[in-house]
Amino acid sequence: MAVIYELKERRLIPNWRDFKRTLQLGELVQSNISSIPLKLTIDRTTQDWQFQKNMGTAADLVNSAYISGHNNELVEEAISYIKANSQKSSSSLNDLVKLIETVSFDKQVITNNSLLEIDVETISEFQTFINNTTFHKVINKTKNKAKAELKNPITWVELARLYSMRGQEKKAENAILTALYLAPNNRFVLRSATRFFIHFNEYEKAIFFLRKSENIKKDPWLISAHIATSSIMGRFSPFIKAGKSLASSGDFSNFELTELTSSLGTLEFKDGSYKKAKQFFEKSLLAPNDNSLAQLEWVSNDDKRFKFNPLNFENVINPFEARAMEFLSRGNWELAFNNTIKWFLDMPFSKRPIILGSYIASSLLKDKHAAQILCQVGLQANPEDPTLLNNMVYSIATSNDLTMLDRYVSKMMEVDINSLPIERQITYNATFGLAAIKKTEIDLGISLYNRAIDLATKNKKEYLKKIAIINFTNALIDIKHPDRFKYFDIVKNIKVKEDEKELSQFKKDLEKRIN
């Protein structure tokens, strides 16, 4: 059966987008941070610009000015040069010029709440977007930019992001380390690096570079990232006190504090302090971004005392994660699925929207083709991910074309099932059971399904047990097995709670087959 999407713990891990969209979202505005003098200077790049004025020396000077926080007439001159020759400049350098000119978030006009890498209307267009040939061209173009702008950390971050989207971890790490070497205190670089290291389970490295930054105690965006990473590791961040101080200092806008206050609220929530958590979450919602919005959606699903509806926040840009989860909880499968697609197109290296989207497509919308495309995309960046492999096998096994079934079952068998959480062990056994039945290995399939049901019973996973029974019954109906009548009666007696919309749908679909 497809992995039931659930998120036991959610943290305010920085979202990782390309520089242009991050800039437009307002997450790089620097309040009072840029006025604090840093040890970095722009003397050398200034001299280079004075000696020879071209696009390369202009780019070096503007980059070093942004990283160090310094500005002078020569920097302004270099900016003017880049603007006058914008057609010869890279898009990332043009965006950086706009940032240094302090284009504020409030002054930007965004006509709707979508700011995507690319927008698509159909699953076919989505498939075109992830076409390997097209993507290789994008990577090569970015590599050439990095070579032409060796000292531009933004280009190296983008190259790392593109490599991550293809699961090329080593190349991605080399690129992100280059960016960190060039700009160890830059917010965009640090938050991108944090997400990179977390994506590849290198939590210690994320902590190391955040803590090493000279800005860690005075930047709410960095403190939030440190708190989130520490929480994943089961640690308390030493910057919690500094974070609380910044949150109450009056030196930052509500938007600049939204992730920090949401992180602090999450800590209080996990400690059982509803009152303190509520205060922090309320502050985070004064000017939320997509990350803090999704965080409270998760909290409100976990604890019904928190009353929250993300659909009320129409001005939040890219609210797709929160909306996907909200529509899923309401039983609106199509809108939930549409938002998972936009969520992925916003952050194409993330596997969470792929897992959710493939689950909705295969189990609830019965669109096996869409589910398989999503899994293929996810497996490009995460080729050994057990959940994606499971969902791929399930979507193939429940389709009319079993051509690729053996290939992905073999990949599933390479996973050490005993190393998985018990919920995944239950799901894996059920999916192996379905695959065996589809391959006419009936006795083996029945044995594996029974093992899944027994595991769920033994570990008191009643919800998964009910779904495993429903899936097993469907498989028995497909082969007209005599035991199907016994399981008809079991399914009819399954109790469904009011908020179990997915289970209710599964039961209704099966009852239609019975009747």
GROMACS .gro file of C-alpha atoms in nm, residues 32-502:
model
  471
   32ASN     CA    1   2.005   4.665   1.128
   33ILE     CA    2   2.239   4.377   1.049
   34SER     CA    3   2.413   4.542   0.759
   35SER     CA    4   2.503   4.843   0.973
   36ILE     CA    5   2.715   4.629   1.203
   37PRO     CA    6   3.074   4.644   1.076
   38LEU     CA    7   3.229   4.315   0.976
   39LYS     CA    8   3.592   4.221   0.945
   40LEU     CA    9   3.565   4.175   0.570
   41THR     CA   10   3.689   4.458   0.348
   42ILE     CA   11   3.650   4.546  -0.016
   43ASP     CA   12   3.994   4.700  -0.059
   44ARG     CA   13   4.130   4.448  -0.308
   45THR     CA   14   3.819   4.435  -0.528
   46THR     CA   15   3.803   4.816  -0.519
   47GLN     CA   16   4.161   4.837  -0.645
   48ASP     CA   17   4.086   4.582  -0.918
   49TRP     CA   18   3.788   4.790  -1.033
   50GLN     CA   19   3.993   5.110  -1.038
   51PHE     CA   20   4.269   4.941  -1.238
   52GLN     CA   21   4.044   4.778  -1.499
   53LYS     CA   22   3.673   4.844  -1.535
   54ASN     CA   23   3.489   4.551  -1.688
   55MET     CA   24   3.202   4.317  -1.600
   56GLY     CA   25   3.429   4.079  -1.410
   57THR     CA   26   3.580   4.339  -1.176
   58ALA     CA   27   3.239   4.504  -1.134
   59ALA     CA   28   3.086   4.171  -1.032
   60ASP     CA   29   3.367   4.102  -0.783
   61LEU     CA   30   3.330   4.445  -0.624
   62VAL     CA   31   2.950   4.429  -0.598
   63ASN     CA   32   2.962   4.076  -0.455
   64SER     CA   33   3.222   4.166  -0.192
   65ALA     CA   34   3.028   4.482  -0.104
   66TYR     CA   35   2.712   4.281  -0.044
   67ILE     CA   36   2.890   4.013   0.157
   68SER     CA   37   3.081   4.260   0.378
   69GLY     CA   38   2.808   4.518   0.417
   70HIS     CA   39   3.031   4.800   0.289
   71ASN     CA   40   2.937   5.062   0.033
   72ASN     CA   41   3.109   5.362  -0.127
   73GLU     CA   42   3.111   5.568  -0.446
   74LEU     CA   43   3.311   5.308  -0.636
   75VAL     CA   44   3.057   5.039  -0.546
   76GLU     CA   45   2.783   5.267  -0.677
   77GLU     CA   46   2.989   5.318  -0.991
   78ALA     CA   47   3.021   4.941  -1.039
   79ILE     CA   48   2.647   4.901  -0.985
   80SER     CA   49   2.578   5.164  -1.250
   81TYR     CA   50   2.814   4.985  -1.488
   82ILE     CA   51   2.630   4.654  -1.437
   83LYS     CA   52   2.292   4.820  -1.486
   84ALA     CA   53   2.410   4.988  -1.805
   85ASN     CA   54   2.531   4.651  -1.935
   86SER     CA   55   2.258   4.433  -1.786
   87GLN     CA   56   2.218   4.230  -2.106
   88LYS     CA   57   2.577   4.109  -2.070
   89SER     CA   58   2.538   4.038  -1.699
   90SER     CA   59   2.401   3.721  -1.539
   91SER     CA   60   2.051   3.726  -1.395
   92SER     CA   61   2.185   3.652  -1.045
   93LEU     CA   62   2.419   3.953  -1.063
   94ASN     CA   63   2.135   4.177  -1.180
   95ASP     CA   64   1.924   4.052  -0.889
   96LEU     CA   65   2.208   4.124  -0.647
   97VAL     CA   66   2.227   4.481  -0.774
   98LYS     CA   67   1.858   4.522  -0.699
   99LEU     CA   68   1.913   4.390  -0.347
  100ILE     CA   69   2.204   4.624  -0.273
  101GLU     CA   70   1.989   4.912  -0.389
  102THR     CA   71   1.764   4.809  -0.098
  103VAL     CA   72   1.453   4.719  -0.289
  104SER     CA   73   1.225   4.653   0.008
  105PHE     CA   74   0.973   4.374   0.024
  106ASP     CA   75   0.689   4.616   0.087
  107LYS     CA   76   0.758   4.802  -0.238
  108GLN     CA   77   0.755   4.495  -0.457
  109VAL     CA   78   0.437   4.419  -0.645
  110ILE     CA   79   0.355   4.052  -0.681
  111THR     CA   80   0.027   4.003  -0.862
  112ASN     CA   81  -0.068   3.671  -0.700
  113ASN     CA   82   0.051   3.429  -0.435
  114SER     CA   83   0.256   3.218  -0.677
  115LEU     CA   84   0.625   3.275  -0.733
  116LEU     CA   85   0.741   2.952  -0.892
  117GLU     CA   86   1.046   2.833  -1.078
  118ILE     CA   87   0.801   2.741  -1.352
  119ASP     CA   88   0.422   2.711  -1.357
  120VAL     CA   89   0.245   2.420  -1.524
  121GLU     CA   90  -0.115   2.331  -1.588
  122THR     CA   91  -0.095   1.959  -1.668
  123ILE     CA   92   0.102   1.654  -1.560
  124SER     CA   93   0.245   1.639  -1.916
  125GLU     CA   94   0.390   1.989  -1.877
  126PHE     CA   95   0.528   1.879  -1.542
  127GLN     CA   96   0.697   1.583  -1.710
  128THR     CA   97   0.853   1.818  -1.966
  129PHE     CA   98   0.989   2.038  -1.689
  130ILE     CA   99   1.190   1.752  -1.538
  131ASN     CA  100   1.314   1.625  -1.875
  132ASN     CA  101   1.677   1.517  -1.831
  133THR     CA  102   1.804   1.678  -2.151
  134THR     CA  103   1.655   2.014  -2.062
  135PHE     CA  104   1.785   1.993  -1.709
  136HIS     CA  105   2.139   1.909  -1.815
  137LYS     CA  106   2.140   2.224  -2.027
  138VAL     CA  107   2.041   2.430  -1.723
  139ILE     CA  108   2.318   2.275  -1.515
  140ASN     CA  109   2.579   2.333  -1.787
  141LYS     CA  110   2.470   2.694  -1.824
  142THR     CA  111   2.502   2.748  -1.449
  143LYS     CA  112   2.843   2.577  -1.444
  144ASN     CA  113   2.963   2.817  -1.711
  145LYS     CA  114   2.832   3.110  -1.506
  146ALA     CA  115   3.020   2.984  -1.201
  147LYS     CA  116   3.342   2.964  -1.403
  148ALA     CA  117   3.288   3.315  -1.538
  149GLU     CA  118   3.204   3.452  -1.192
  150LEU     CA  119   3.436   3.249  -0.970
  151LYS     CA  120   3.390   3.479  -0.672
  152ASN     CA  121   3.011   3.500  -0.692
  153PRO     CA  122   2.874   3.280  -0.410
  154ILE     CA  123   2.518   3.308  -0.537
  155THR     CA  124   2.600   3.122  -0.858
  156TRP     CA  125   2.773   2.846  -0.660
  157VAL     CA  126   2.468   2.811  -0.435
  158GLU     CA  127   2.244   2.777  -0.740
  159LEU     CA  128   2.475   2.515  -0.888
  160ALA     CA  129   2.456   2.320  -0.561
  161ARG     CA  130   2.077   2.340  -0.568
  162LEU     CA  131   2.063   2.206  -0.924
  163TYR     CA  132   2.299   1.920  -0.843
  164SER     CA  133   2.087   1.838  -0.535
  165MET     CA  134   1.779   1.814  -0.755
  166ARG     CA  135   1.955   1.534  -0.941
  167GLY     CA  136   2.090   1.358  -0.634
  168GLN     CA  137   2.451   1.444  -0.720
  169GLU     CA  138   2.552   1.493  -0.359
  170LYS     CA  139   2.930   1.521  -0.398
  171LYS     CA  140   2.916   1.780  -0.675
  172ALA     CA  141   2.651   1.972  -0.484
  173GLU     CA  142   2.861   1.972  -0.168
  174ASN     CA  143   3.168   2.101  -0.351
  175ALA     CA  144   2.960   2.388  -0.488
  176ILE     CA  145   2.800   2.476  -0.153
  177LEU     CA  146   3.138   2.464   0.025
  178THR     CA  147   3.276   2.704  -0.235
  179ALA     CA  148   2.991   2.943  -0.164
  180LEU     CA  149   3.052   2.915   0.210
  181TYR     CA  150   3.421   2.988   0.160
  182LEU     CA  151   3.336   3.300  -0.040
  183ALA     CA  152   3.057   3.423   0.190
  184PRO     CA  153   3.065   3.254   0.533
  185ASN     CA  154   2.841   3.519   0.691
  186ASN     CA  155   2.590   3.570   0.413
  187ARG     CA  156   2.232   3.485   0.509
  188PHE     CA  157   2.129   3.348   0.172
  189VAL     CA  158   2.437   3.127   0.152
  190LEU     CA  159   2.407   3.003   0.511
  191ARG     CA  160   2.037   2.922   0.497
  192SER     CA  161   2.079   2.748   0.162
  193ALA     CA  162   2.373   2.550   0.301
  194THR     CA  163   2.172   2.457   0.610
  195ARG     CA  164   1.895   2.313   0.395
  196PHE     CA  165   2.151   2.134   0.178
  197PHE     CA  166   2.323   1.963   0.471
  198ILE     CA  167   1.992   1.867   0.632
  199HIS     CA  168   1.869   1.723   0.302
  200PHE     CA  169   2.169   1.490   0.298
  201ASN     CA  170   2.156   1.420   0.675
  202GLU     CA  171   2.477   1.613   0.746
  203TYR     CA  172   2.336   1.792   1.051
  204GLU     CA  173   2.670   1.854   1.222
  205LYS     CA  174   2.797   2.045   0.920
  206ALA     CA  175   2.486   2.263   0.916
  207ILE     CA  176   2.539   2.346   1.283
  208PHE     CA  177   2.910   2.410   1.231
  209PHE     CA  178   2.871   2.672   0.959
  210LEU     CA  179   2.580   2.847   1.131
  211ARG     CA  180   2.764   2.871   1.461
  212LYS     CA  181   3.079   2.989   1.285
  213SER     CA  182   2.900   3.289   1.134
  214GLU     CA  183   2.966   3.631   1.284
  215ASN     CA  184   2.598   3.713   1.234
  216ILE     CA  185   2.446   3.418   1.418
  217LYS     CA  186   2.357   3.611   1.734
  218LYS     CA  187   2.205   3.907   1.555
  219ASP     CA  188   2.017   3.757   1.261
  220PRO     CA  189   1.673   3.606   1.341
  221TRP     CA  190   1.675   3.405   1.018
  222LEU     CA  191   2.000   3.232   1.116
  223ILE     CA  192   1.899   3.171   1.476
  224SER     CA  193   1.576   3.009   1.356
  225ALA     CA  194   1.778   2.782   1.127
  226HIS     CA  195   2.008   2.686   1.416
  227ILE     CA  196   1.715   2.611   1.647
  228ALA     CA  197   1.550   2.393   1.382
  229THR     CA  198   1.867   2.199   1.305
  230SER     CA  199   1.947   2.148   1.673
  231SER     CA  200   1.594   2.022   1.731
  232ILE     CA  201   1.630   1.760   1.457
  233MET     CA  202   1.943   1.638   1.637
  234GLY     CA  203   1.763   1.625   1.972
  235ARG     CA  204   1.962   1.918   2.110
  236PHE     CA  205   1.880   2.260   2.247
  237SER     CA  206   2.029   2.548   2.054
  238PRO     CA  207   2.256   2.776   2.261
  239PHE     CA  208   2.102   3.069   2.071
  240ILE     CA  209   1.748   3.032   2.205
  241LYS     CA  210   1.804   3.308   2.460
  242ALA     CA  211   1.948   3.539   2.193
  243GLY     CA  212   1.651   3.456   1.972
  244LYS     CA  213   1.401   3.553   2.240
  245SER     CA  214   1.591   3.876   2.292
  246LEU     CA  215   1.574   3.961   1.921
  247ALA     CA  216   1.205   3.874   1.910
  248SER     CA  217   1.127   4.131   2.179
  249SER     CA  218   1.386   4.393   2.078
  250GLY     CA  219   1.169   4.595   1.842
  251ASP     CA  220   1.458   4.609   1.594
  252PHE     CA  221   1.301   4.380   1.336
  253SER     CA  222   0.982   4.373   1.133
  254ASN     CA  223   0.718   4.109   1.197
  255PHE     CA  224   0.810   3.942   0.869
  256GLU     CA  225   1.178   3.918   0.964
  257LEU     CA  226   1.077   3.750   1.290
  258THR     CA  227   0.814   3.512   1.155
  259GLU     CA  228   1.035   3.201   1.134
  260LEU     CA  229   1.216   3.275   1.459
  261THR     CA  230   0.896   3.323   1.660
  262SER     CA  231   0.747   3.013   1.499
  263SER     CA  232   1.059   2.814   1.595
  264LEU     CA  233   1.036   2.942   1.951
  265GLY     CA  234   0.666   2.858   1.956
  266THR     CA  235   0.743   2.506   1.839
  267LEU     CA  236   0.991   2.459   2.124
  268GLU     CA  237   0.730   2.570   2.378
  269PHE     CA  238   0.470   2.348   2.211
  270LYS     CA  239   0.695   2.042   2.237
  271ASP     CA  240   0.763   2.129   2.602
  272GLY     CA  241   0.389   2.129   2.670
  273SER     CA  242   0.353   2.502   2.732
  274TYR     CA  243   0.039   2.585   2.535
  275LYS     CA  244   0.014   2.944   2.657
  276LYS     CA  245   0.372   3.041   2.567
  277ALA     CA  246   0.354   2.854   2.238
  278LYS     CA  247   0.032   3.032   2.145
  279GLN     CA  248   0.192   3.373   2.211
  280PHE     CA  249   0.488   3.299   1.985
  281PHE     CA  250   0.270   3.150   1.711
  282GLU     CA  251   0.038   3.450   1.718
  283LYS     CA  252   0.339   3.675   1.667
  284SER     CA  253   0.463   3.458   1.380
  285LEU     CA  254   0.128   3.507   1.206
  286LEU     CA  255   0.147   3.887   1.211
  287ALA     CA  256   0.340   3.867   0.883
  288PRO     CA  257   0.391   3.498   0.799
  289ASN     CA  258   0.582   3.340   0.516
  290ASP     CA  259   0.506   3.001   0.364
  291ASN     CA  260   0.729   2.821   0.616
  292SER     CA  261   0.573   2.965   0.932
  293LEU     CA  262   0.227   2.915   0.781
  294ALA     CA  263   0.296   2.546   0.719
  295GLN     CA  264   0.437   2.511   1.069
  296LEU     CA  265   0.117   2.622   1.236
  297GLU     CA  266  -0.087   2.403   1.000
  298TRP     CA  267   0.114   2.108   1.129
  299VAL     CA  268   0.075   2.218   1.493
  300SER     CA  269  -0.300   2.270   1.456
  301ASN     CA  270  -0.340   1.920   1.313
  302ASP     CA  271  -0.141   1.778   1.604
  303ASP     CA  272  -0.322   1.977   1.874
  304LYS     CA  273  -0.680   2.085   1.807
  305ARG     CA  274  -0.657   2.364   2.066
  306PHE     CA  275  -0.478   2.566   1.801
  307LYS     CA  276  -0.750   2.696   1.571
  308PHE     CA  277  -0.599   2.777   1.236
  309ASN     CA  278  -0.702   2.805   0.872
  310PRO     CA  279  -0.420   2.879   0.625
  311LEU     CA  280  -0.673   2.975   0.358
  312ASN     CA  281  -0.737   3.297   0.550
  313PHE     CA  282  -0.385   3.420   0.470
  314GLU     CA  283  -0.430   3.525   0.109
  315ASN     CA  284  -0.124   3.751   0.097
  316VAL     CA  285   0.130   3.480   0.179
  317ILE     CA  286   0.335   3.390  -0.127
  318ASN     CA  287   0.376   3.021  -0.216
  319PRO     CA  288   0.155   2.883   0.066
  320PHE     CA  289   0.136   2.545  -0.107
  321GLU     CA  290   0.255   2.313   0.171
  322ALA     CA  291   0.007   2.453   0.422
  323ARG     CA  292  -0.276   2.443   0.169
  324ALA     CA  293  -0.195   2.091   0.053
  325MET     CA  294  -0.218   1.965   0.411
  326GLU     CA  295  -0.533   2.166   0.479
  327PHE     CA  296  -0.715   2.037   0.172
  328LEU     CA  297  -0.601   1.682   0.252
  329SER     CA  298  -0.751   1.709   0.600
  330ARG     CA  299  -1.077   1.834   0.443
  331GLY     CA  300  -1.094   1.548   0.196
  332ASN     CA  301  -1.049   1.769  -0.110
  333TRP     CA  302  -0.807   1.543  -0.293
  334GLU     CA  303  -0.779   1.739  -0.618
  335LEU     CA  304  -0.692   2.070  -0.454
  336ALA     CA  305  -0.453   1.890  -0.220
  337PHE     CA  306  -0.282   1.729  -0.519
  338ASN     CA  307  -0.264   2.055  -0.717
  339ASN     CA  308  -0.094   2.224  -0.424
  340THR     CA  309   0.162   1.943  -0.388
  341ILE     CA  310   0.259   1.999  -0.753
  342LYS     CA  311   0.306   2.372  -0.695
  343TRP     CA  312   0.489   2.297  -0.371
  344PHE     CA  313   0.734   2.079  -0.561
  345LEU     CA  314   0.774   2.333  -0.842
  346ASP     CA  315   0.860   2.586  -0.573
  347MET     CA  316   1.128   2.359  -0.421
  348PRO     CA  317   1.216   2.087  -0.674
  349PHE     CA  318   1.481   1.912  -0.461
  350SER     CA  319   1.239   1.833  -0.176
  351LYS     CA  320   1.092   1.484  -0.159
  352ARG     CA  321   0.805   1.562   0.081
  353PRO     CA  322   0.571   1.707  -0.184
  354ILE     CA  323   0.655   1.412  -0.409
  355ILE     CA  324   0.567   1.161  -0.136
  356LEU     CA  325   0.240   1.336  -0.057
  357GLY     CA  326   0.151   1.390  -0.423
  358SER     CA  327   0.220   1.029  -0.524
  359TYR     CA  328   0.012   0.905  -0.230
  360ILE     CA  329  -0.284   1.126  -0.322
  361ALA     CA  330  -0.258   1.041  -0.693
  362SER     CA  331  -0.234   0.664  -0.654
  363SER     CA  332  -0.456   0.600  -0.350
  364LEU     CA  333  -0.718   0.875  -0.361
  365LEU     CA  334  -0.741   1.005  -0.718
  366LYS     CA  335  -0.659   0.667  -0.877
  367ASP     CA  336  -0.429   0.843  -1.124
  368LYS     CA  337  -0.153   0.585  -1.147
  369HIS     CA  338   0.023   0.761  -1.436
  370ALA     CA  339   0.061   1.084  -1.238
  371ALA     CA  340   0.178   0.892  -0.931
  372GLN     CA  341   0.447   0.713  -1.130
  373ILE     CA  342   0.573   1.036  -1.288
  374LEU     CA  343   0.602   1.195  -0.945
  375CYS     CA  344   0.790   0.897  -0.805
  376GLN     CA  345   1.027   0.898  -1.102
  377VAL     CA  346   1.103   1.264  -1.038
  378GLY     CA  347   1.160   1.202  -0.668
  379LEU     CA  348   1.384   0.903  -0.733
  380GLN     CA  349   1.610   1.112  -0.956
  381ALA     CA  350   1.715   1.313  -0.651
  382ASN     CA  351   1.665   1.032  -0.397
  383PRO     CA  352   1.730   0.705  -0.585
  384GLU     CA  353   1.733   0.484  -0.275
  385ASP     CA  354   1.454   0.643  -0.076
  386PRO     CA  355   1.239   0.361   0.071
  387THR     CA  356   0.915   0.561   0.071
  388LEU     CA  357   0.944   0.666  -0.293
  389LEU     CA  358   1.030   0.310  -0.397
  390ASN     CA  359   0.732   0.179  -0.203
  391ASN     CA  360   0.494   0.429  -0.361
  392MET     CA  361   0.630   0.354  -0.707
  393VAL     CA  362   0.572  -0.021  -0.664
  394TYR     CA  363   0.223   0.039  -0.527
  395SER     CA  364   0.126   0.268  -0.816
  396ILE     CA  365   0.255   0.017  -1.072
  397ALA     CA  366   0.095  -0.283  -0.901
  398THR     CA  367  -0.246  -0.113  -0.892
  399SER     CA  368  -0.226  -0.006  -1.258
  400ASN     CA  369  -0.298  -0.196  -1.577
  401ASP     CA  370   0.066  -0.203  -1.686
  402LEU     CA  371   0.299  -0.419  -1.476
  403THR     CA  372   0.597  -0.389  -1.711
  404MET     CA  373   0.816  -0.204  -1.461
  405LEU     CA  374   0.702  -0.395  -1.152
  406ASP     CA  375   0.997  -0.636  -1.125
  407ARG     CA  376   1.249  -0.355  -1.168
  408TYR     CA  377   1.122  -0.154  -0.874
  409VAL     CA  378   1.043  -0.455  -0.656
  410SER     CA  379   1.410  -0.550  -0.693
  411LYS     CA  380   1.512  -0.202  -0.579
  412MET     CA  381   1.275  -0.229  -0.282
  413MET     CA  382   1.432  -0.560  -0.184
  414GLU     CA  383   1.770  -0.386  -0.150
  415VAL     CA  384   1.632  -0.190   0.145
  416ASP     CA  385   1.693  -0.334   0.493
  417ILE     CA  386   1.330  -0.350   0.599
  418ASN     CA  387   1.417  -0.411   0.965
  419SER     CA  388   1.600  -0.078   0.978
  420LEU     CA  389   1.282   0.110   0.890
  421PRO     CA  390   1.036   0.257   1.142
  422ILE     CA  391   0.758   0.014   1.230
  423GLU     CA  392   0.506   0.212   1.024
  424ARG     CA  393   0.721   0.166   0.714
  425GLN     CA  394   0.773  -0.204   0.789
  426ILE     CA  395   0.396  -0.250   0.791
  427THR     CA  396   0.360  -0.063   0.463
  428TYR     CA  397   0.652  -0.245   0.299
  429ASN     CA  398   0.514  -0.589   0.385
  430ALA     CA  399   0.173  -0.493   0.248
  431THR     CA  400   0.324  -0.358  -0.075
  432PHE     CA  401   0.541  -0.668  -0.118
  433GLY     CA  402   0.225  -0.872  -0.064
  434LEU     CA  403   0.038  -0.683  -0.334
  435ALA     CA  404   0.329  -0.718  -0.577
  436ALA     CA  405   0.350  -1.094  -0.512
  437ILE     CA  406  -0.023  -1.139  -0.578
  438LYS     CA  407   0.006  -0.940  -0.901
  439LYS     CA  408   0.289  -1.174  -1.005
  440THR     CA  409   0.057  -1.472  -0.931
  441GLU     CA  410   0.260  -1.571  -0.625
  442ILE     CA  411  -0.066  -1.590  -0.433
  443ASP     CA  412   0.040  -1.777  -0.118
  444LEU     CA  413   0.344  -1.553  -0.070
  445GLY     CA  414   0.133  -1.242  -0.119
  446ILE     CA  415  -0.126  -1.354   0.136
  447SER     CA  416   0.150  -1.437   0.384
  448LEU     CA  417   0.308  -1.092   0.345
  449TYR     CA  418  -0.024  -0.913   0.383
  450ASN     CA  419  -0.096  -1.112   0.699
  451ARG     CA  420   0.248  -1.020   0.829
  452ALA     CA  421   0.170  -0.652   0.774
  453ILE     CA  422  -0.163  -0.685   0.956
  454ASP     CA  423   0.000  -0.877   1.243
  455LEU     CA  424   0.273  -0.613   1.277
  456ALA     CA  425   0.011  -0.339   1.292
  457THR     CA  426  -0.187  -0.531   1.554
  458LYS     CA  427   0.117  -0.608   1.768
  459ASN     CA  428   0.237  -0.247   1.762
  460LYS     CA  429  -0.112  -0.098   1.810
  461LYS     CA  430  -0.112   0.082   1.476
  462GLU     CA  431  -0.487   0.055   1.430
  463TYR     CA  432  -0.512   0.306   1.147
  464LEU     CA  433  -0.251   0.126   0.938
  465LYS     CA  434  -0.412  -0.207   1.023
  466LYS     CA  435  -0.747  -0.090   0.884
  467ILE     CA  436  -0.587   0.034   0.563
  468ALA     CA  437  -0.385  -0.286   0.522
  469ILE     CA  438  -0.704  -0.491   0.557
  470ILE     CA  439  -0.883  -0.277   0.297
  471ASN     CA  440  -0.591  -0.307   0.055
  472PHE     CA  441  -0.569  -0.682   0.115
  473THR     CA  442  -0.941  -0.719   0.046
  474ASN     CA  443  -0.904  -0.526  -0.281
  475ALA     CA  444  -0.623  -0.760  -0.385
  476LEU     CA  445  -0.835  -1.066  -0.303
  477ILE     CA  446  -1.124  -0.926  -0.507
  478ASP     CA  447  -0.892  -0.876  -0.806
  479ILE     CA  448  -0.806  -1.248  -0.814
  480LYS     CA  449  -1.154  -1.364  -0.700
  481HIS     CA  450  -1.000  -1.543  -0.404
  482PRO     CA  451  -1.256  -1.729  -0.186
  483ASP     CA  452  -1.127  -1.553   0.129
  484ARG     CA  453  -1.253  -1.223  -0.005
  485PHE     CA  454  -1.598  -1.287   0.146
  486LYS     CA  455  -1.449  -1.322   0.493
  487TYR     CA  456  -1.270  -0.991   0.456
  488PHE     CA  457  -1.584  -0.823   0.319
  489ASP     CA  458  -1.739  -0.868   0.662
  490ILE     CA  459  -1.427  -0.742   0.840
  491VAL     CA  460  -1.421  -0.426   0.628
  492LYS     CA  461  -1.791  -0.359   0.688
  493ASN     CA  462  -1.723  -0.353   1.063
  494ILE     CA  463  -1.430  -0.110   1.042
  495LYS     CA  464  -1.508   0.203   1.244
  496VAL     CA  465  -1.409   0.532   1.084
  497LYS     CA  466  -1.360   0.849   1.289
  498GLU     CA  467  -1.498   1.179   1.166
  499ASP     CA  468  -1.154   1.325   1.089
  500GLU     CA  469  -1.028   1.011   0.909
  501LYS     CA  470  -1.120   1.138   0.563
  502GLU     CA  471  -0.873   0.917   0.377
   0.00000   0.00000   0.00000
